[in-house]
Structure formats: structure tokens, C-alpha cells
CSV table of C-alpha atoms in Angstrom, one decimal:
chain,number,residue,atom,x,y,z
A,19,MET,CA,-17.3,-8.6,11.5
A,20,ALA,CA,-17.6,-6.1,8.7
A,21,LYS,CA,-14.3,-4.2,7.7
A,22,PRO,CA,-14.2,-0.5,8.3
A,23,ASN,CA,-15.0,1.8,5.5
A,24,HIS,CA,-12.3,4.2,5.5
A,25,ARG,CA,-13.8,6.3,2.7
A,26,ALA,CA,-16.8,7.2,4.9
A,27,MET,CA,-14.3,7.9,7.9
A,28,SER,CA,-13.6,11.6,7.4
A,29,ILE,CA,-12.9,14.1,10.0
A,30,LYS,CA,-16.3,15.6,11.0
A,31,GLY,CA,-17.0,18.7,8.9
A,32,GLU,CA,-14.4,17.9,6.7
A,33,VAL,CA,-15.0,17.1,2.7
A,34,ALA,CA,-13.8,13.9,1.7
A,35,ILE,CA,-10.6,14.4,-0.7
A,36,PRO,CA,-9.0,11.4,-2.1
A,37,PHE,CA,-5.4,11.9,-1.4
A,38,ALA,CA,-2.9,8.7,-1.3
A,39,HIS,CA,-2.9,5.5,-3.0
A,40,PRO,CA,-2.8,2.4,-0.9
A,41,VAL,CA,0.5,1.4,-2.4
A,42,TYR,CA,2.1,4.3,-0.4
A,43,ILE,CA,0.2,3.5,2.7
A,44,ARG,CA,1.5,0.0,2.5
A,45,SER,CA,5.2,1.3,2.4
A,46,VAL,CA,4.8,3.3,5.4
A,47,LEU,CA,3.5,0.2,7.1
A,48,ASP,CA,6.3,-2.1,5.8
A,49,CYS,CA,8.6,0.8,7.1
A,50,LEU,CA,7.0,0.5,10.6
A,51,ASN,CA,7.2,-3.3,10.6
A,52,SER,CA,10.9,-3.3,10.0
A,53,ARG,CA,11.1,-1.2,13.0
A,54,GLY,CA,9.2,-3.8,15.2
A,55,ILE,CA,5.9,-1.9,15.2
A,56,PRO,CA,3.0,-4.1,14.0
A,57,PRO,CA,1.0,-2.6,11.3
A,58,SER,CA,-2.4,-3.5,13.0
A,59,THR,CA,-1.6,-0.9,15.7
A,60,VAL,CA,-1.4,2.1,13.4
A,61,LEU,CA,-4.3,0.7,11.2
A,62,ALA,CA,-6.7,0.3,13.9
A,63,SER,CA,-6.0,3.8,15.3
A,64,ALA,CA,-6.6,5.3,11.9
A,65,GLY,CA,-9.7,3.3,11.1
A,66,LEU,CA,-8.0,1.4,8.3
A,67,ALA,CA,-7.7,-2.5,7.5
A,68,TRP,CA,-4.9,-4.1,5.7
A,69,GLN,CA,-7.0,-5.9,3.1
A,70,GLU,CA,-8.8,-2.5,2.4
A,71,LEU,CA,-5.3,-1.3,1.2
A,72,CYS,CA,-5.3,-4.2,-1.3
A,73,ASP,CA,-8.5,-4.0,-3.0
A,74,GLY,CA,-7.9,-1.9,-6.0
A,75,GLN,CA,-7.4,1.7,-7.3
A,76,HIS,CA,-9.1,4.1,-4.9
A,77,LEU,CA,-7.3,6.8,-3.1
A,78,VAL,CA,-7.3,7.2,0.8
A,79,ASP,CA,-9.2,10.2,2.0
A,80,PHE,CA,-6.9,13.0,3.2
A,81,SER,CA,-8.6,13.2,6.7
A,82,VAL,CA,-7.8,9.5,7.0
A,83,PHE,CA,-4.5,9.9,5.8
A,84,ARG,CA,-3.8,12.8,8.4
A,85,ARG,CA,-5.0,10.3,11.2
A,86,PHE,CA,-2.7,7.6,9.7
A,87,VAL,CA,0.4,10.0,9.8
A,88,ALA,CA,-0.2,11.1,13.1
A,89,HIS,CA,-0.5,7.7,14.6
A,90,ALA,CA,2.5,6.3,12.5
A,91,ILE,CA,4.9,9.1,13.7
A,92,GLN,CA,3.6,8.8,17.5
A,93,CYS,CA,4.2,4.9,17.3
A,94,SER,CA,7.7,5.0,15.6
A,95,GLY,CA,9.0,8.3,17.5
A,96,GLU,CA,10.7,9.0,14.2
A,97,PRO,CA,10.1,12.6,13.0
A,98,ALA,CA,11.9,11.5,9.7
A,99,LEU,CA,9.5,8.5,9.1
A,100,GLY,CA,8.1,9.8,5.7
A,101,LEU,CA,11.6,10.0,4.3
A,102,MET,CA,12.3,6.6,5.5
A,103,ALA,CA,9.1,5.1,4.2
A,104,GLY,CA,9.4,7.1,0.7
A,105,SER,CA,12.8,5.4,0.2
A,106,MET,CA,11.3,2.0,0.7
A,107,LEU,CA,8.5,2.6,-1.9
A,108,GLN,CA,9.9,0.5,-4.6
A,109,PRO,CA,9.2,1.4,-8.3
A,110,TYR,CA,7.9,-1.8,-9.2
A,111,HIS,CA,4.9,-1.6,-6.6
A,112,SER,CA,2.8,0.8,-9.0
A,113,PRO,CA,2.3,1.0,-12.6
A,114,VAL,CA,3.6,4.6,-12.3
A,115,GLY,CA,6.9,3.6,-11.1
A,116,ILE,CA,7.3,0.5,-13.7
A,117,ALA,CA,6.6,2.8,-16.5
A,118,ALA,CA,9.2,5.3,-15.3
A,119,VAL,CA,11.8,2.8,-14.9
A,120,THR,CA,11.2,0.9,-18.1
A,121,SER,CA,11.3,4.2,-20.2
A,122,GLU,CA,14.0,4.5,-22.6
A,123,SER,CA,15.8,7.2,-20.7
A,124,LEU,CA,15.8,9.3,-17.5
A,125,GLY,CA,14.2,12.2,-19.1
A,126,GLN,CA,11.2,10.0,-20.7
A,127,GLY,CA,10.9,8.5,-17.1
A,128,LEU,CA,10.9,12.0,-15.4
A,129,GLN,CA,8.3,13.4,-17.9
A,130,TRP,CA,6.1,10.1,-17.2
A,131,VAL,CA,6.4,10.8,-13.4
A,132,SER,CA,5.2,14.4,-13.9
A,133,ARG,CA,2.2,13.5,-15.7
A,134,HIS,CA,0.9,10.5,-13.6
A,135,ALA,CA,2.3,11.0,-10.1
A,136,ARG,CA,-1.2,12.2,-9.2
A,137,LEU,CA,-2.0,8.5,-9.2
A,138,ILE,CA,0.1,7.9,-6.2
A,139,PHE,CA,-0.6,11.4,-4.4
A,140,GLY,CA,-4.0,12.9,-5.6
A,141,GLY,CA,-3.5,16.2,-4.0
A,142,VAL,CA,0.1,17.0,-5.4
A,143,ASP,CA,1.2,18.5,-8.9
A,144,PHE,CA,4.4,17.5,-10.3
A,145,GLN,CA,6.0,19.8,-13.3
A,146,VAL,CA,9.1,19.3,-15.2
A,147,ASP,CA,10.9,22.5,-16.3
A,148,ASN,CA,14.0,21.9,-18.7
A,149,GLY,CA,16.2,24.9,-19.0
A,150,PRO,CA,19.5,25.2,-21.0
A,151,ARG,CA,21.6,23.8,-18.2
A,152,TRP,CA,19.3,22.4,-15.3
A,153,SER,CA,16.2,20.1,-15.5
A,154,THR,CA,13.9,21.0,-12.4
A,155,LEU,CA,11.1,18.9,-11.2
A,156,LYS,CA,8.7,21.2,-9.1
A,157,VAL,CA,6.3,19.5,-6.7
A,158,LYS,CA,3.4,21.6,-5.4
A,159,PRO,CA,0.6,20.7,-3.3
A,160,MET,CA,-2.7,21.4,-4.6
A,161,ARG,CA,-4.2,22.1,-1.1
A,162,PRO,CA,-3.0,22.7,2.3
A,163,LEU,CA,-1.2,19.6,3.7
A,164,CYS,CA,-1.6,20.8,7.4
A,165,GLU,CA,0.6,18.9,9.8
A,166,THR,CA,1.4,16.3,7.2
A,167,HIS,CA,3.5,18.9,5.1
A,168,VAL,CA,6.9,17.8,6.0
A,169,PHE,CA,5.9,14.1,6.2
A,170,VAL,CA,4.6,14.1,2.5
A,171,MET,CA,7.5,16.3,1.2
A,172,GLN,CA,10.0,14.0,2.8
A,173,SER,CA,8.2,10.9,1.5
A,174,ILE,CA,8.4,12.2,-1.9
A,175,VAL,CA,12.1,12.9,-1.6
A,176,GLY,CA,12.8,9.3,-0.5
A,177,ALA,CA,10.7,7.8,-3.2
A,178,HIS,CA,12.2,10.0,-5.9
A,179,CYS,CA,15.8,9.3,-4.9
A,180,ARG,CA,14.8,5.5,-5.2
A,181,LEU,CA,13.2,5.9,-8.7
A,182,LEU,CA,16.4,7.9,-10.0
A,183,GLU,CA,18.6,5.2,-8.6
A,184,ALA,CA,16.4,2.4,-10.2
A,185,ILE,CA,16.6,4.4,-13.6
A,186,LEU,CA,20.3,5.0,-13.7
A,187,GLY,CA,21.5,2.0,-11.8
A,188,ARG,CA,23.6,4.2,-9.5
A,189,PRO,CA,23.2,7.0,-6.7
A,190,VAL,CA,22.7,10.2,-8.3
A,191,ASP,CA,25.3,12.5,-6.7
A,192,GLU,CA,24.4,15.2,-9.3
A,193,LEU,CA,20.9,15.9,-7.7
A,194,THR,CA,20.1,19.1,-5.7
A,195,VAL,CA,16.8,19.0,-3.5
A,196,GLY,CA,15.2,22.3,-2.4
A,197,LEU,CA,12.9,21.6,0.6
A,198,PRO,CA,10.0,24.1,1.3
A,199,TYR,CA,10.7,24.3,5.1
A,200,ALA,CA,13.5,25.6,7.4
A,201,ARG,CA,16.6,23.5,8.2
A,202,PRO,CA,16.1,21.6,11.3
A,203,THR,CA,17.9,22.7,14.4
A,204,GLY,CA,20.9,20.4,15.5
A,205,ASN,CA,23.3,18.5,13.4
A,206,ASP,CA,21.0,15.7,12.5
A,207,VAL,CA,19.5,16.6,9.0
A,208,PRO,CA,17.5,13.5,7.7
A,209,CYS,CA,17.5,14.5,4.1
A,210,LEU,CA,21.3,14.5,4.2
A,211,ARG,CA,21.3,10.7,4.8
A,212,TYR,CA,19.9,10.4,1.1
A,213,VAL,CA,20.8,13.4,-0.7
A,214,ARG,CA,24.3,15.2,-0.8
A,215,ARG,CA,23.0,18.7,-1.7
A,216,VAL,CA,20.1,20.1,0.1
A,217,GLU,CA,18.7,23.7,0.2
A,218,PHE,CA,16.3,24.8,2.6
A,219,ASP,CA,13.4,27.5,2.7
A,220,GLN,CA,12.4,27.0,-0.9
A,221,GLU,CA,9.2,28.1,-2.3
A,222,CYS,CA,8.3,24.4,-3.3
A,223,LEU,CA,9.9,21.1,-3.3
A,224,THR,CA,12.3,20.9,-6.3
A,225,PHE,CA,14.7,18.3,-7.7
A,226,GLN,CA,17.3,19.6,-9.7
A,227,LEU,CA,19.5,17.8,-12.2
A,228,PRO,CA,22.1,18.7,-15.1
A,229,VAL,CA,20.0,18.8,-18.4
A,230,GLU,CA,22.5,16.6,-20.2
A,231,LEU,CA,21.8,13.7,-17.6
A,232,LEU,CA,18.3,13.5,-19.0
A,233,GLY,CA,19.6,11.5,-22.1
A,234,SER,CA,20.9,8.7,-19.9
A,235,PRO,CA,19.5,5.5,-20.9
A,236,SER,CA,17.5,3.3,-18.3
A,237,VAL,CA,19.2,0.4,-17.2
A,238,ALA,CA,15.9,-1.4,-17.2
A,239,ALA,CA,14.4,0.1,-20.4
A,240,ASP,CA,11.7,-2.3,-21.8
A,241,ALA,CA,9.2,-1.3,-24.4
A,242,THR,CA,6.8,-4.0,-23.6
A,243,ALA,CA,6.9,-3.5,-19.9
A,244,PHE,CA,6.5,0.2,-20.4
A,245,LEU,CA,3.5,-0.2,-22.8
A,246,GLU,CA,1.7,-2.6,-20.2
A,247,ALA,CA,2.3,-0.2,-17.3
A,248,ALA,CA,1.3,2.8,-19.5
A,249,GLN,CA,-2.1,0.9,-20.2
A,250,ALA,CA,-2.4,0.3,-16.5
A,251,CYS,CA,-2.0,3.8,-15.7
A,252,ARG,CA,-4.5,4.9,-18.2
A,253,LYS,CA,-7.1,2.4,-16.6
A,254,MET,CA,-6.2,3.8,-13.1
A,255,GLU,CA,-6.7,7.5,-14.4
A,256,SER,CA,-10.1,6.3,-15.9
A,257,GLU,CA,-11.4,4.7,-12.7
A,258,LEU,CA,-10.3,7.8,-10.5
A,259,GLY,CA,-12.2,10.2,-12.9
A,260,HIS,CA,-15.3,8.1,-13.5
A,261,GLY,CA,-15.0,5.2,-11.0
A,262,ASP,CA,-17.8,5.2,-8.4
A,263,PHE,CA,-19.6,2.3,-10.0
A,264,VAL,CA,-16.2,0.4,-10.4
A,265,ARG,CA,-15.5,1.0,-6.6
A,266,ARG,CA,-19.1,-0.5,-6.0
A,267,VAL,CA,-18.3,-3.5,-8.0
A,268,ARG,CA,-14.9,-4.0,-6.3
A,269,GLN,CA,-16.3,-3.7,-2.9
A,270,ALA,CA,-19.0,-6.1,-3.7
A,271,LEU,CA,-16.7,-8.6,-5.4
A,272,LEU,CA,-14.3,-8.4,-2.5
A,273,ALA,CA,-17.0,-9.5,0.1
A,274,ARG,CA,-17.8,-12.5,-2.1
A,275,LEU,CA,-14.5,-13.3,-3.5
A,276,THR,CA,-14.3,-16.8,-1.7
A,277,ASN,CA,-17.5,-17.9,-3.5
A,278,ASN,CA,-16.0,-16.8,-7.0
A,279,PRO,CA,-19.3,-15.2,-8.3
A,280,ASP,CA,-19.7,-14.8,-12.2
A,281,VAL,CA,-20.9,-11.5,-13.6
A,282,SER,CA,-24.6,-12.4,-13.4
A,283,GLU,CA,-24.4,-13.2,-9.7
A,284,LEU,CA,-22.6,-10.1,-8.8
A,285,ALA,CA,-24.8,-7.8,-10.9
A,286,SER,CA,-28.0,-9.4,-9.3
A,287,GLY,CA,-26.3,-8.3,-5.7
A,288,LEU,CA,-25.9,-4.8,-7.0
A,289,GLY,CA,-29.4,-4.4,-8.6
A,290,VAL,CA,-28.6,-4.2,-12.0
A,291,SER,CA,-28.4,-6.6,-15.1
A,292,ALA,CA,-25.2,-8.3,-16.2
A,293,ARG,CA,-25.4,-6.4,-19.5
A,294,THR,CA,-25.5,-3.3,-17.6
A,295,LEU,CA,-22.7,-4.0,-15.3
A,296,VAL,CA,-20.4,-5.1,-18.2
A,297,ARG,CA,-21.4,-2.1,-20.2
A,298,ARG,CA,-20.7,0.4,-17.3
A,299,LEU,CA,-17.3,-1.1,-16.6
A,300,ALA,CA,-16.4,-1.0,-20.3
A,301,GLN,CA,-17.2,3.0,-20.3
A,302,VAL,CA,-13.9,3.1,-17.9
A,303,GLY,CA,-12.0,0.7,-19.8
A,304,VAL,CA,-12.2,-2.2,-17.5
A,305,THR,CA,-13.7,-5.7,-17.6
A,306,TYR,CA,-15.1,-7.8,-14.8
A,307,SER,CA,-12.2,-10.5,-15.3
A,308,ASP,CA,-9.8,-7.6,-15.0
A,309,ILE,CA,-11.2,-6.5,-11.5
A,310,LYS,CA,-11.3,-10.2,-10.3
A,311,ASP,CA,-7.8,-10.8,-11.3
A,312,ASP,CA,-6.6,-7.6,-9.7
A,313,LEU,CA,-8.1,-8.4,-6.4
A,314,ARG,CA,-6.9,-11.9,-6.4
A,315,LYS,CA,-3.4,-10.8,-7.4
A,316,THR,CA,-3.1,-8.3,-4.6
A,317,HIS,CA,-4.7,-10.4,-1.9
A,318,ALA,CA,-2.6,-13.5,-2.8
A,319,ALA,CA,0.5,-11.4,-1.9
A,320,TRP,CA,-1.2,-10.1,1.2
A,321,TYR,CA,-2.0,-13.7,2.5
A,322,LEU,CA,1.4,-14.8,1.8
A,323,GLN,CA,3.2,-12.1,3.6
A,324,HIS,CA,0.7,-11.5,6.6
A,325,THR,CA,-0.9,-14.9,7.4
A,326,GLU,CA,0.2,-18.4,7.8
A,327,LEU,CA,-2.5,-19.9,5.7
A,328,SER,CA,-1.5,-22.8,3.6
A,329,MET,CA,-1.4,-22.6,-0.3
A,330,GLU,CA,-4.7,-24.6,-0.5
A,331,ALA,CA,-6.5,-22.2,2.2
A,332,ILE,CA,-5.3,-19.1,0.2
A,333,ALA,CA,-6.5,-20.5,-2.9
A,334,SER,CA,-9.8,-21.3,-1.4
A,335,GLN,CA,-10.2,-17.6,0.0
A,336,LEU,CA,-9.7,-16.3,-3.4
A,337,GLY,CA,-12.2,-18.5,-5.0
A,338,TYR,CA,-10.0,-21.2,-6.5
A,339,PRO,CA,-11.6,-24.8,-5.9
A,340,ASP,CA,-8.3,-26.3,-7.4
A,341,PRO,CA,-5.0,-25.0,-5.6
A,342,THR,CA,-3.1,-26.0,-8.9
A,343,ASN,CA,-4.9,-23.4,-10.9
A,344,PHE,CA,-4.1,-20.8,-8.3
A,345,SER,CA,-0.4,-21.8,-8.3
A,346,ARG,CA,-0.5,-21.6,-12.1
A,347,LYS,CA,-2.2,-18.1,-12.0
A,348,PHE,CA,0.2,-17.0,-9.4
A,349,LYS,CA,3.2,-17.7,-11.5
A,350,TYR,CA,1.7,-15.8,-14.4
A,351,TRP,CA,1.2,-12.8,-12.2
A,352,TYR,CA,4.5,-12.6,-10.4
A,353,ARG,CA,6.8,-15.1,-12.5
A,354,VAL,CA,7.5,-17.0,-9.3
A,355,ALA,CA,5.9,-19.7,-7.2
A,356,PRO,CA,3.9,-18.7,-4.2
A,357,SER,CA,6.1,-20.5,-1.9
A,358,LYS,CA,9.1,-18.6,-3.2
A,359,MET,CA,7.3,-15.2,-3.0
A,360,ARG,CA,6.4,-15.9,0.7
A,361,GLN,CA,10.1,-16.5,1.5
A,362,ALA,CA,11.1,-13.5,-0.4
A,363,LEU,CA,8.3,-11.2,1.3
A,364,ARG,CA,9.1,-12.6,4.8
A,365,SER,CA,12.9,-11.9,4.1
A,366,GLY,CA,12.2,-8.3,3.0
A,367,LEU,CA,13.4,-8.8,-0.5
A,368,HIS,CA,9.9,-7.5,-2.0
């Protein structure tokens, strides 16, 4: 059975607008799963498939995102679902987060986020304004978010608070959050569960910190990890800007991954020469082996978390005739054995 192509599933009459990275969609599904709601329920309603969310760097269209959010809130019955899901978006789930956390200081990490956050939310602009006393990160949608506005804003609040804690190694009590909507009625103000100081009815979403805090060193500063993550971000930006051909390669390879096709075989299936395929990928800074490794890496984790397949069966699905080679490569990717990763994923540690 063919998998649904969510990039083609836009609301009738609406222009396709790349909006949210799959890593964010997966964090929402993890949040739903933790509440006893099977991810498949929401995915089916939105026209998405789990494996499609693990196939690379494309952004989910806004029309699909709207359907996804509507079904997720309906199934959970939780109006603050965006806030909860955002707080579950671990920084190490994306190159943007990894680079921010491994920066030398909080200030460098926040500058990195402001420049590259569009790799997670394609339709939102992040800008840092450093004054004499306060550093303010302003978050502004570049297009109307319609009924998803509060959901997206709360998601960014949860994710940003988690990022600040990861950089400083502690809750950031100095933070003041400005929200671009009215204070909810009643005593339950969801954002106050995560942030001590919240202001409502602001022009845009803002995060304000004392400027002297920007010099605080990151507890996970790592120059090598930062450079690797920065390189991954540059590749993502290149693909997003010029990556139609890359997406075709990813989709074709994903459909044939079990057979482990070489570059000539895949090129033939796409109707181009192997030399042309290699050259066009090089124009956006990626190689065929990069794409194959990326698909194998993300799908390996997906199979471990969401199926009961044996290690031998997972290796076969990923095109590894020898399970030993798969285990060796998995340890290189994640610095842990596949069996240990499965235990950690099932217990909610990753």
C-alpha cells in the first residue's frame, strides 16, 4: 500500500507553504503517546504517516499542519497541548538545538537560534535585540497562523524554556515571556506552569532576559559538536532553498531502501545518469551516501521505538545483509547499541 504524500495534501485552493519540520510533529506525537493516545489516530486523520516524518529534511505544509493540530487537540482534549509538546522537544533532536546547546555561551546560543529557527518553523521569524539592560528575543509569524496561532506560540514557549535550561543547566527564573494573546479566563494559566513571569496582550511573542546573563557559559559547550551541528544546519538550509531534486532522491531511495540500491540504480529509476545525480546533489552540498545514511539513521530509531522487529529484521529493512554491520553503524550514529536504544526509547528517556 502506498504511503500518503502529505506534501500534495493541501487544503483545496490553498497554496502549499512549507511550515513545520518533522522533528516538531514527532514531539507532538510523543506528547500524545505519553497521554495514552496512539499517534496513528492523529496521523491518519491528518493524512500523515510516521515513516514520512523520518525521511529527511522537508517541512510539512501549513495546510497539513492545520489539520494535524486540530485533530491532536481534539483527541487530547488539552488546550495547552502545544505548550506541553514544546517542552518535550529536546534540543538534541535537531542540529539547530544541538548547535545552540553546544555554543560557548547563552548569548551565542540564542543568536544561533534566531538565525536558524526557520529550519524548525519555516513561517516564523526570530530576532534578538540586545539593549543596555535587557536581551529580547522577538518571535513573529511571517504569515497568518489562523486557528493554530496560540498552539504555535505556546509550543515555542515550551521549546525555548527547555533550550534555556539545557544551555544553563538550571531553570531560568530570570525569564519574562510576553504572549500575543489575552490572559485565559479562570485560575489556570498554562504558561505559568513553565514560566514564573508572563505578560499577556503583547504585540508579539517575546522572551526577555537580563543582558548580563548572555555571557553565562553553556554547561554543554563543545566546539567539535557545534561545528558538526552547524554544518548540518547549512546542509538543511541548502536543501530547503534548492532541494526539490534532493527530495525526489530521498523519496525514491526510501521506497527502495530494503534493496540498498547503488547510485547508478537509483539514478536510472529517476531517469538521469549517475553522474548527473551526483552533480546535482553536490550543488546543494550533499552526497548520495549522506542521504542514505540519514534515512537509515532516522528509520533505525523509528523501527526500534515503534515496532517489535528483531535486530536482524530491522537491518534487512534498512538494506544491511549483515546485522553486525548494522549494529556497528548504529553505535557510530548514536554511541549506544540498538538494544540499549530500544530500552531507552520505550522507557521515555529519549
